[in-house]
């Protein structure tokens, strides 16, 4: 018996050894080496084109299948459900009153019972659909991208489609996922190790040069770990030293995407665990700005450290996400004014993800960080576009809030996102009482204004 | 992970369609909305409505939210408030705001009554079938602001004037020695006789329900 097993065991070991060697060589040649030098074979773009064709075919099949079986197809409504009527507040109230009474009302001077209708209708309309809450959940897709998680329509349509879906599942989980996880560990491991080594060097030009190269290389490996296919536009506007780079925030991956194309000084809170290890080693090679949890509350301290960093013109540009939280990439929410008060040139960047290949939005109430990353690594790919917008500075007569809104509008316009005034913090908190009072003031002004006219005449 | 995602069965929606008059795609959309508001739970509570910023700006939001938890609006002849609602009840309340289909001209009167009943229930917070002057004044107070623009006296004047008008219209129909209890539903209907509420109190879906297949 033993004799029988031994040669078999040997064979298995040899085969395993060979396949592992082949695997790692391929990895090295096709992925890691290009990452070090910043070149690309174009494999990923080819992959993307193939996938697109596949998705189109799959969608057509579903639609045809639905027709044949007389199923009702659910088309997600990405636009507003409710037909917006573009009349102003006053006009609507007047119209409601006019349609009711026979009196000739020129002014909305007295309270009428019908005013309730207006507010009721508006209230129910906002329960049915409103601009803000839908930004905190993932965007719905119009076509199906062969991932069950993004599908609402999938019934058993055809054997071919099911086989394709199964094949996709197998490829994604047994081939792509291990590949990506390996790359991710390589990238992060190299980052930690090399930055620690560089940290031992004395401060000077050599250190800065090396740290730049190391950071870029490791981020590029991470980009490949996610199979992120990024298109950079207008690179001549890339953020320069001594400036601040602001971008819209959809997920933690934003950092990797931006940092693989340029070197930034990052700003953030120090975490524990693996994140903390990475942060601490990064700061040895290059001056990032990490805050302790207690320091984050102190706005003056934060502002001071940021402006100190900016003073030194040779320091890397600071990367900030002024929304403060992750939004689902269909809109841009209020920019917190803190980053716009410290001065310096602002370089806006717009990031737009293509949802067909994988939804990059991190819904932190639904998924933790690890499950989010696993989801990312088991999607098809992350496809996004990055636009570097021309630099902006605060003008003489602008205050920080107006400047922030100006920058936000530019980013929204470029990325094709909806520009909202609401605060992203609404994801977690409630609206303040002051907002309710605003509406009340508007309404009562309308009543009182005309009262005064009447009492004067 | 390996299982196919099961979509809600068609028969449930068909049942709801019969009861509320919404189309299947409208019901689907509203169901997605229900799940979003309730964080994928089975029911909605009052707190869930507080996360909508637009609603928070609305002066009478507490009345509107109460209307969703009021059994009188569930069309089951019940009364009193509940603490949480399921999707069916959510749809029932929403159906009060459905635009009447053009074919239902005959039913216009009943649609009218229904919508006005909804508004009436919103005012009548103690479920006794009449809107007393206190209840009416409460609604007006919610609508007006208590800022310096509008002194407390002016607010009171406006409220009083409105109530006087309502009371005079109602009292015209009463005997001199009858005590004015409040506005009953019939009075309410008379007061709002001229309003085409079936046209004014609707929320329109911008995408009409066009089936994507031909039979």
XYZ file of C-alpha atoms in Angstrom, chain A residues 422 426 431-440, chain B residues 53 56-58:
16
model
C -27.859 68.762 1.505
C -27.937 63.240 6.960
C -32.510 67.225 9.977
C -32.281 70.184 12.313
C -35.403 71.941 13.577
C -34.229 75.131 11.874
C -35.143 73.713 8.488
C -38.747 73.252 9.481
C -38.869 76.842 10.608
C -37.696 77.989 7.190
C -40.858 76.762 5.505
C -43.012 78.223 8.226
C -35.024 65.900 4.866
C -38.598 67.603 7.869
C -39.051 70.994 6.223
C -42.773 70.535 5.983
